[in-house]
Every structure is written in C-alpha cells, then in structure tokens.
Coordinates of C-alpha atoms in Angstrom, one line a residue:
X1134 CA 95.4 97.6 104.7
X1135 CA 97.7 95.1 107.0
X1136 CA 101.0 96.1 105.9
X1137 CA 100.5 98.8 103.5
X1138 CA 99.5 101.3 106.9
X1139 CA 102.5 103.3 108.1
X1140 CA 102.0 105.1 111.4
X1141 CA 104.8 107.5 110.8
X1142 CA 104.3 109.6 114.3
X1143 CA 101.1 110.5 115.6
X1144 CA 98.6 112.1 113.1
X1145 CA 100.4 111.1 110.5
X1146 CA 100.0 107.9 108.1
X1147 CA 101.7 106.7 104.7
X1148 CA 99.9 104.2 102.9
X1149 CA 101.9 102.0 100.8
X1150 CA 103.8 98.8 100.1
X1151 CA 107.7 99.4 101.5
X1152 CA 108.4 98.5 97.9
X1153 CA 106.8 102.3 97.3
X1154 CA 109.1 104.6 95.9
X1155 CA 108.3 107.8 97.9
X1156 CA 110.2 110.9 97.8
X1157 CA 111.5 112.3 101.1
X1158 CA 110.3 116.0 100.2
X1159 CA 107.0 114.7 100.0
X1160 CA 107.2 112.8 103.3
X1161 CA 108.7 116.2 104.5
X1162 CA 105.6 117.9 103.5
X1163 CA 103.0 115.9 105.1
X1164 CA 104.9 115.9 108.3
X1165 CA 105.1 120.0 107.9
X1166 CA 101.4 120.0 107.0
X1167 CA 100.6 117.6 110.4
X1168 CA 102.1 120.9 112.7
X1169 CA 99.4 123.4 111.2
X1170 CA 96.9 124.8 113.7
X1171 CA 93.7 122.9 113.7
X1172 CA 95.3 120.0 111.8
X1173 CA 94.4 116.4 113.5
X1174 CA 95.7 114.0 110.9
X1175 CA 97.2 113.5 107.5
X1176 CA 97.3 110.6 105.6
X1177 CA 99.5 109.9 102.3
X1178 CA 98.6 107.9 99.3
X1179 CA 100.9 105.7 97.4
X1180 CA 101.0 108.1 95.2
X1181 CA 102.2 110.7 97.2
X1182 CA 104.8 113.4 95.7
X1183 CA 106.3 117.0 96.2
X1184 CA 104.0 120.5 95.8
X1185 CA 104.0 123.5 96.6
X1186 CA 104.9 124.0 99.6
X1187 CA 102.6 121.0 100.3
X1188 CA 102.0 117.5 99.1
X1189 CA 100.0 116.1 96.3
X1190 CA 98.4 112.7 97.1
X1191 CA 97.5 113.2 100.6
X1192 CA 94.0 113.6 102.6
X1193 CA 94.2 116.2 105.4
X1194 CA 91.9 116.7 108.5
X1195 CA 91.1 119.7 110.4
X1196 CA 89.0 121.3 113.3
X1197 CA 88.1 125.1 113.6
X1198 CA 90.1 125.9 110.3
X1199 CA 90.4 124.8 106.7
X1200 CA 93.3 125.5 104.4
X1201 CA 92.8 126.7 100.8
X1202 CA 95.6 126.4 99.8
X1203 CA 96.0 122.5 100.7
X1204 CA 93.0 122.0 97.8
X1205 CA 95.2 124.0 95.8
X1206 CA 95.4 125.9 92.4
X1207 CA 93.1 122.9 90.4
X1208 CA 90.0 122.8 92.8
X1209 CA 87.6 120.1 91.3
X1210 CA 90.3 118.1 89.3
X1211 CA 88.9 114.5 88.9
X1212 CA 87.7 111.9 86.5
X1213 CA 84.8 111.4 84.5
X1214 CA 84.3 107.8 82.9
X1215 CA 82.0 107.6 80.0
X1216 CA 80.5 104.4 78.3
X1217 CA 80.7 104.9 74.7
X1218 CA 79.4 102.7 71.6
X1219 CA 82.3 102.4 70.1
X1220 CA 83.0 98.8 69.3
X1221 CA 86.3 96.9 70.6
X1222 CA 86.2 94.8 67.7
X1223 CA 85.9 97.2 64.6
X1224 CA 88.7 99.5 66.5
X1225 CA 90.7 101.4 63.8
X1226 CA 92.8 103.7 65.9
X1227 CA 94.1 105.9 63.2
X1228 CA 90.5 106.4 61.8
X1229 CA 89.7 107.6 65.5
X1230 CA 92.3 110.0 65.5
X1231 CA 91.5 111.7 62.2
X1232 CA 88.1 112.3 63.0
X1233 CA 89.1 113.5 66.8
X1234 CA 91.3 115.8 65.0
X1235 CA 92.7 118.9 67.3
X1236 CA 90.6 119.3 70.4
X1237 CA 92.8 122.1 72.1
X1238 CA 90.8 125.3 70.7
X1239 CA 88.5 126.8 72.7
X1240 CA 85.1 124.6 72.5
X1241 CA 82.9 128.1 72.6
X1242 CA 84.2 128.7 68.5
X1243 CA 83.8 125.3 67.5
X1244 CA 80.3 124.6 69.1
X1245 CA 79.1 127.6 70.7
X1246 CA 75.4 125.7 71.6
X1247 CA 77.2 122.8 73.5
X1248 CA 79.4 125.4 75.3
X1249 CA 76.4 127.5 76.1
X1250 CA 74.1 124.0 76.9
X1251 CA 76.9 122.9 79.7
X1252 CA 77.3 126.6 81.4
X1253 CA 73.2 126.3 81.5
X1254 CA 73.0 122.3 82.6
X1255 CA 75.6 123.4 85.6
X1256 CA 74.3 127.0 86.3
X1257 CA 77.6 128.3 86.1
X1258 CA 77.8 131.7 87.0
X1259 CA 80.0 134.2 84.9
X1260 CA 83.7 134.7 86.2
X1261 CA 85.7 135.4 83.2
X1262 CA 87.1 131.7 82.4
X1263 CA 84.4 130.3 80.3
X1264 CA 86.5 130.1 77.6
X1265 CA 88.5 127.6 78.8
X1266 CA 85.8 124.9 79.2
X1267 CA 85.5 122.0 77.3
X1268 CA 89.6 121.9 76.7
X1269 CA 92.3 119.2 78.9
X1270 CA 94.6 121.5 79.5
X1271 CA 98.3 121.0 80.7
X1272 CA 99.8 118.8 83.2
X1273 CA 99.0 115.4 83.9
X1274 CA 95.6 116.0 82.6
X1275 CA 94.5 113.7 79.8
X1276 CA 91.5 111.9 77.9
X1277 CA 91.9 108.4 76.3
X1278 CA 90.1 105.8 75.2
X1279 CA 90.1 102.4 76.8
X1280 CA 88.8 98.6 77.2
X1281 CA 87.7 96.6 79.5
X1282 CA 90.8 93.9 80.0
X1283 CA 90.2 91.9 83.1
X1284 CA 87.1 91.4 84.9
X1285 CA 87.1 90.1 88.9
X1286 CA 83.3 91.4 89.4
X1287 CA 80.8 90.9 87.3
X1288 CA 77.7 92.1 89.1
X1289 CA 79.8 95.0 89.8
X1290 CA 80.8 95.9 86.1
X1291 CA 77.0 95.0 85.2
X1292 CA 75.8 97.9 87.9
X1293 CA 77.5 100.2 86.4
X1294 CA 76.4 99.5 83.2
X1295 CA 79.9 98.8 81.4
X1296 CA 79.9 96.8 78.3
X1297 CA 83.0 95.1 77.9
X1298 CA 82.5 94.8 73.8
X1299 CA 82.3 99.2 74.0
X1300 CA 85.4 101.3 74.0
X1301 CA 85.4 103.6 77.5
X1302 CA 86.3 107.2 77.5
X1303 CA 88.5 108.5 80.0
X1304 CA 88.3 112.4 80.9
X1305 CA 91.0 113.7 84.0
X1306 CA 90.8 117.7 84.1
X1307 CA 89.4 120.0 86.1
X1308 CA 88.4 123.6 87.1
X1309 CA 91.2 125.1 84.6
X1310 CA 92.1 128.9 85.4
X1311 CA 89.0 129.5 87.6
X1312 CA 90.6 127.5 90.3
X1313 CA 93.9 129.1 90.0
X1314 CA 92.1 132.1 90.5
X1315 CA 90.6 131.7 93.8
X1316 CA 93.7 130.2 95.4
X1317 CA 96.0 133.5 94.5
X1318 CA 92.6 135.7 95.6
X1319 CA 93.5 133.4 99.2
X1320 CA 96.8 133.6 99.7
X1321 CA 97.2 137.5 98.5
X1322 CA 95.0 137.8 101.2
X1323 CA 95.1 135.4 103.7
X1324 CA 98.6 133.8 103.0
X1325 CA 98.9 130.5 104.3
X1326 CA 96.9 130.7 107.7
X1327 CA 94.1 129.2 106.7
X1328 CA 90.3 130.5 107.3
X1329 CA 88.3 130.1 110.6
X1330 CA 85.8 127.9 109.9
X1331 CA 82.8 130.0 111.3
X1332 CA 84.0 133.2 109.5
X1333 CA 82.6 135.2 106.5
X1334 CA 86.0 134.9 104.9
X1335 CA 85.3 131.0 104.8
X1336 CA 81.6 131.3 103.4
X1337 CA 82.9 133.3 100.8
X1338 CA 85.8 130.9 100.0
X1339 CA 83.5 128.5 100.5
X1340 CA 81.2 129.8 97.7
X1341 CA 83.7 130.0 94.9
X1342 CA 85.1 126.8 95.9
X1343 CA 81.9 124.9 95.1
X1344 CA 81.3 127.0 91.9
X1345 CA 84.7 126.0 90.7
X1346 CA 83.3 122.0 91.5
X1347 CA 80.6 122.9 89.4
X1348 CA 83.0 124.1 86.4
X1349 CA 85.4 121.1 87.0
X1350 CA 82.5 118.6 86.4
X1351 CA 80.9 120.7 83.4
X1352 CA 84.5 120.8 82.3
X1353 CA 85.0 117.1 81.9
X1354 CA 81.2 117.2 80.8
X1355 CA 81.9 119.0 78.1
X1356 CA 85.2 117.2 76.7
X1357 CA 83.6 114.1 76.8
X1358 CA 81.0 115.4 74.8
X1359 CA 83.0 117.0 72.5
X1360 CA 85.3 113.9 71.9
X1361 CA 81.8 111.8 71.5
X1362 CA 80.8 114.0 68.6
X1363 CA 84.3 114.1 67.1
X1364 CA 84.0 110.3 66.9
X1365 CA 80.6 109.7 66.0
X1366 CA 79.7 108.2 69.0
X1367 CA 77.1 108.0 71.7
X1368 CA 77.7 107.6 74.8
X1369 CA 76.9 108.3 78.9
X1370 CA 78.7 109.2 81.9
X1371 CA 78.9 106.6 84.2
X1372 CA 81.4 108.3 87.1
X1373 CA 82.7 111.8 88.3
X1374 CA 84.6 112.2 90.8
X1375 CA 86.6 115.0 92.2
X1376 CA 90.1 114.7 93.6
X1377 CA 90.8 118.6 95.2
X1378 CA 88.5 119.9 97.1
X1379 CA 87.6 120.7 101.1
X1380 CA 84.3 119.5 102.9
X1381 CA 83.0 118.8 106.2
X1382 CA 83.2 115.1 107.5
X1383 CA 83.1 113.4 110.5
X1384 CA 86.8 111.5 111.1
X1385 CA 86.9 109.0 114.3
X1386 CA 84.4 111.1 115.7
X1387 CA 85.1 114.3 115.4
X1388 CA 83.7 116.9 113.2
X1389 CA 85.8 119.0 110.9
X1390 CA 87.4 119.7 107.8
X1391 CA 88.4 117.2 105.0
X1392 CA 90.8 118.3 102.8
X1393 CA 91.9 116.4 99.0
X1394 CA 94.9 117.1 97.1
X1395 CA 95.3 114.7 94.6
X1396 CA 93.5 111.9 96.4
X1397 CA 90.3 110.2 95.5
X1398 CA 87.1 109.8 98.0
X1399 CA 87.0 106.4 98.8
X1400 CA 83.3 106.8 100.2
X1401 CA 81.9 108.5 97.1
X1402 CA 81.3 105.1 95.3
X1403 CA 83.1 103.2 92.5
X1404 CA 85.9 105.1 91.1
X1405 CA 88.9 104.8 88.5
X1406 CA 92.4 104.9 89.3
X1407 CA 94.5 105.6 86.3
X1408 CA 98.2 103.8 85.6
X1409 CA 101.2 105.5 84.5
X1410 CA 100.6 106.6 80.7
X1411 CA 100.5 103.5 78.4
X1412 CA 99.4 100.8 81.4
X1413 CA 96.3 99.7 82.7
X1414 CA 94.1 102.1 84.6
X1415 CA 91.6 100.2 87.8
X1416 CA 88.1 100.7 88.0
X1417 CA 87.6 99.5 91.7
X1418 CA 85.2 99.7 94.6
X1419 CA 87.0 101.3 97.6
X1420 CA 87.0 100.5 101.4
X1421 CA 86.0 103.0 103.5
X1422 CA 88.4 103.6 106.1
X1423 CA 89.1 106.8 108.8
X1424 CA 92.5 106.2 109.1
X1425 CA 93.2 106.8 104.9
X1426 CA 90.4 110.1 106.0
X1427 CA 88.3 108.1 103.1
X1428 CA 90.7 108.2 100.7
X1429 CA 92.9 106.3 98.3
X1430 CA 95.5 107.0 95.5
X1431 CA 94.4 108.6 93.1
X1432 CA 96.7 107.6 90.1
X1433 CA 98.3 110.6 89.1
X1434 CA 101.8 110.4 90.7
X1435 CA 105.3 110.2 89.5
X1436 CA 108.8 109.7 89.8
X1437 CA 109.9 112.3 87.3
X1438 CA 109.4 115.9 87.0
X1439 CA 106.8 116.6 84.6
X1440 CA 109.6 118.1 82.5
X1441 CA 111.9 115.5 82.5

C-alpha cells in the first residue's frame, strides 16, 4: 500500500492517497469507533465518509463483542455483476430503455413466479418485507449497464468468463427494509453496547443477520433477472459480494469479530468497485492484507450530501 497506509494512532489506519479528500467527521468517527470495548482496530477506506453516529467505508475488528449497529440499517448491501448477451456493437440505448420501462413496482405483481422462484432458490423465511424484493431502492443504490473498456489481465477477464463484445449488468442493493428492521429491534434493545459474543442475544442477532444476507443476494438476484427479461436478454451472474455485514475472522492472529460498513472483502475473490455516477467502475483482484482487516473501498462514497 506504500504510501497510501496512514497509521493514524494505534488501532487505527486510513488508507488513501494524501490527495484523498476525507471529511474530518468521518475521521472523527473511526477514531470514536477505535475506543469501543472489545474494539482492536479500525481501518478506513478511501472512500470513507460520515454515518450515523459511525462511519461508512471502514472495516472494524473486535474480540468478546460485536456491534450491530456498525453493520448498520442495510445488512447485505453489495454488488452482483451479471454477463449478459447483449451486444456492444448493436447498442441502441433508447430502445433499451423502452423495453426496461419502470422497474420500481413491486416485482411480486408483475411476475409473481420469479418472485416466488427466488424466495424458494434462497429459502427465505417469511418476515413481512417480501414485497420489497426484486426493486433498487433509494440511496446510492443503482443498476446500469456497462462495457468492458480497458483490459490489463486477460487470463483474468477469461476466468471469469467476461466477454468484452457483451454488455455487463451492474446490480448495487441490498437487504431493503428487512435490515432496517433488525438494527432498530438492536438498538431498542441493546442500544449501542454491542452483544457479547458468547450470548443468546448474539445467536439470535446472529440468525437474522444471515437471513437478511440471504435476502440481500436474492434481492440483487432477482433485479438482475428482472432487468434481463425486460431487455430480452440472457445472461449469468458472475460476482456477489456483500459490503455490511459482521463475521468471525482471524486478524494478525487473533480471533474475533469482523465488522463491514460500506467496505468490500478483499479475500472473497474478484470484485467491482464502482466510480462516481457517469465514470468508469474497476473490476479488480484485491490483495489480501490484515492491516485494511481484508478490505478495500468499496466505491460508494461522496463529497456531497445525497441531497445536494
């Protein structure tokens, strides 16, 4: 990472360039998060921004406890990259977008079997937010279509199947109201103290946490598949990849708690990073590295309020 890795006190780590425009609040946040009982280091992505209460773009490691509500209100947000056989060189972009028309209903009244197929495929058990599957969202979520521009790995590209004369569909969402859910269930009842790793309270979190991975990934499932049949196309998933979530790891040794908010696994394989709306996204194979916690940027950060 040579001079990209900033040691900014002990526990604490902010990777990027000191070109990196980096809010203070956020830096103020990982530092806050660094003091939490149990916590043994935080890292910060390039990407790193202001949450609530805590910072987006950051990896977090613990012993004894884990934090719900450093995963956050989104568990399961990530990207799902699908191969489609859409050629680059027929592209009509307005034809594309008449036949995608409006995607934003709910998918169970436009195509009740495929809604029913992808609750089945990821044995998704009832909670009251089906409805929402198959459907972006708000945010910085997004789905587009892109091309392959610039190659610097071939046999890499050619592993993962990627034809560079096909159109690529990009699908960043996640576990909707379901993980919302779960995080107010938390902190109505735990606040922000965290959960002792060897308690009930955390098997039960625990539980509903990897249910709500499940529904991110049949989410993005499902949109890709919906956009595919809106556009004629075939296609297959080549990458998913979650970007909130909390499992156990070993860091430098030690056995605990890994924590994502808005950060990418770097040890999970190839995986996309997306650009700022309009500019190229990255499709890169990451280093893995304990002093990032396995982890890189994961794309989604900004200088702007979303509302600005």
């Amino acid at each position: 990472m040579g001079n990209c890795y900033l040691q900014l006190a002990d526990g604490i780590v902010l990777i990027a360039s000191d070109h990196t425009w980096i809010e203070g609040k956020a830096i103020q946040q990982l530092e806050t998060t660094a003091r939490l009982p149990g916590m043994q280091y935080v890292a910060g992505m390039p990407d790193l921004h202001p949450g609530r209460g805590y910072p987006v773009g950051a990896a977090f490691f613990s012993r004894e406890r884990f934090y719900p509500a450093l995963v956050g209100n989104d568990i399961g947000c990530g990207m799902a990259l699908w191969q489609t056989d859409l050629p680059v060189a027929t592209l009509r972009l307005d034809k594309l977008e008449q036949r995608l028309g409006n995607i934003d209903l709910p998918l169970a009244d436009c195509d009740n079997a495929l809604w029913q197929q992808g609750i089945d495929t990821f044995g998704l058990p009832l909670t009251g937010h089906e409805r929402s599957l198959g459907t972006i969202g708000g945010g910085n979520h997004f789905a587009e279509l892109q091309q392959l521009d610039e190659v610097y790995d071939e046999q890499a590209v050619l592993a993962l199947s990627l034809d560079r004369q096909r159109l690529l569909l990009l699908v960043h969402s996640g576990s909707r109201g379901l993980g919302e859910s779960i995080l107010r269930e938390q902190i109505e009842q735990f606040g922000h103290h965290g959960l002792a790793a060897d308690s009930a309270d955390a098997e039960h979190y625990l539980a509903r946490h990897n249910a709500a991975l499940r529904f991110a990934a049949c989410n993005r499932d499902l949109i890709g598949q919906r956009m595919l049949q809106r556009l004629r196309s075939e296609g297959s998933k080549r990458l998913d990849v979650h970007h909130n979530l909390v499992s156990r790891a070993t860091i430098v040794g030690y056995d605990g708690w890994l924590h994502r908010k808005g950060a990418t696994p770097a040890d999970a394989g190839p995986v996309i990073i997306p650009g700022s709306r309009g500019d190229y996204s990255y499709l890169v194979q990451p280093l893995v590295d304990d002093r990032s916690l396995r982890s890189l940027a994961h794309g989604a950060g900004r200088k702007w309020q979303r509302s600005d």
